[in-house]
C-alpha angles and dihedrals in degrees: 000000000000132000132055139251091201143021091312132232097306099088090051102050092112086072092068119098109253099244091045093051091048092054092048093047091048091049092053098040094050093048092050089048092052095240116176112267093016098093095105098041116137086351097175089066091060100046111120095342141081116272112287114255096221144352093275091058092044093053091045088058091049088054130217095283094059092040090053091052091053091049092049092052090050089052094050094048089049091051090050094045111019090183086065093230090138093050091048088063091064106096098170139008114218128184120345123218135188126195134083084358129007132216146097140271112247145199111219120216091222116000092198091053090048090054091049092049092049092049087049090062093063093098092048092223107174093356146023122314127257123198134184121254120245114243091263092045091055098038094111090062098059124096122283133008119337099255092043090052091047092051092047091050098044096098093049090044092055092047094048090243135146132287114270104223111016141013118220136194129199131206110248104215126107120355115236092017134101114292139163123252121196123199124193118186121227100205128096128238084043121250113219094218094061100057115072146126119212146160121250107207093209113028115214092203115113097168144313136277101238093201098052094028089226133129122268116215134206113236099222097038088044090060091045091049093048095050090048095048093041102040105013093244111164094001113167127261112265101218099193093057093039093054093043090053092051093046091051093047099044096039088063092057116100091208096054109132122244092248089060092055089051092051092048092051092051091048093052089053094049108036102082093047090050092048091055092051093072118206095002090050091050091051091051090047088056088057089051089052092054090048089047091074093056099068094034112091120206115263109279093019122133093239 
């Protein structure tokens, strides 16, 4: 999902929300400066290439799909905590991924303060609610393979205890819809794989247990969510990448019609701005994807 068909993200950086841009710039600057703990920051932008010269080049290498995921997570955290206390606890963003879920590994400024802030969102005062996972609900975010983590947690599970390796909180919003999921590792020194923030495309949360302050999960949607997150089954279409792939393929065809070239030029102008607009940008990109089929003739067609 790297590379660019145009001038890249750099000319469009003004479209990023201020706090999001600051976190991205800090992540890149501290990695380039060799600061402790910053060695994995924005890692996708460093894979198989020299270090990016600036934020625009780094985001161009991430690509619009990954950038859009980051923007969507920022939006959801802002909707949960409009004071941006949750976002302020993100010191660095590390590698970004997209698949059966989508998100980024993270370095928290103060993990204990992040836990406290997340627990403080249980009431949903001023924003959406967050609630802790049960041990079973957060089992995928413990160390090791799933069944090893399950076996290691069985005693705590039966006693109603706490997760061994990481605590996790889910956005309580609309069941079976996109929601944010925040994981905070419990081990010191910190293990990079345990700290992350990601989007679940189909949230299994149907409510909360007010007594235990833990999530409640729907059985059927829980199975659907798990198979999607684990195996990518039924994952959504990622419009930015889909359109980019079609533009690249059809632009190389000598028989591509003039209207296709016009569409491709408009897309190249629009895609970075849309990526930075988060959820609204993704919805608009889906409309572009539907329109993408109109000027694209079938192989062997006369255009």
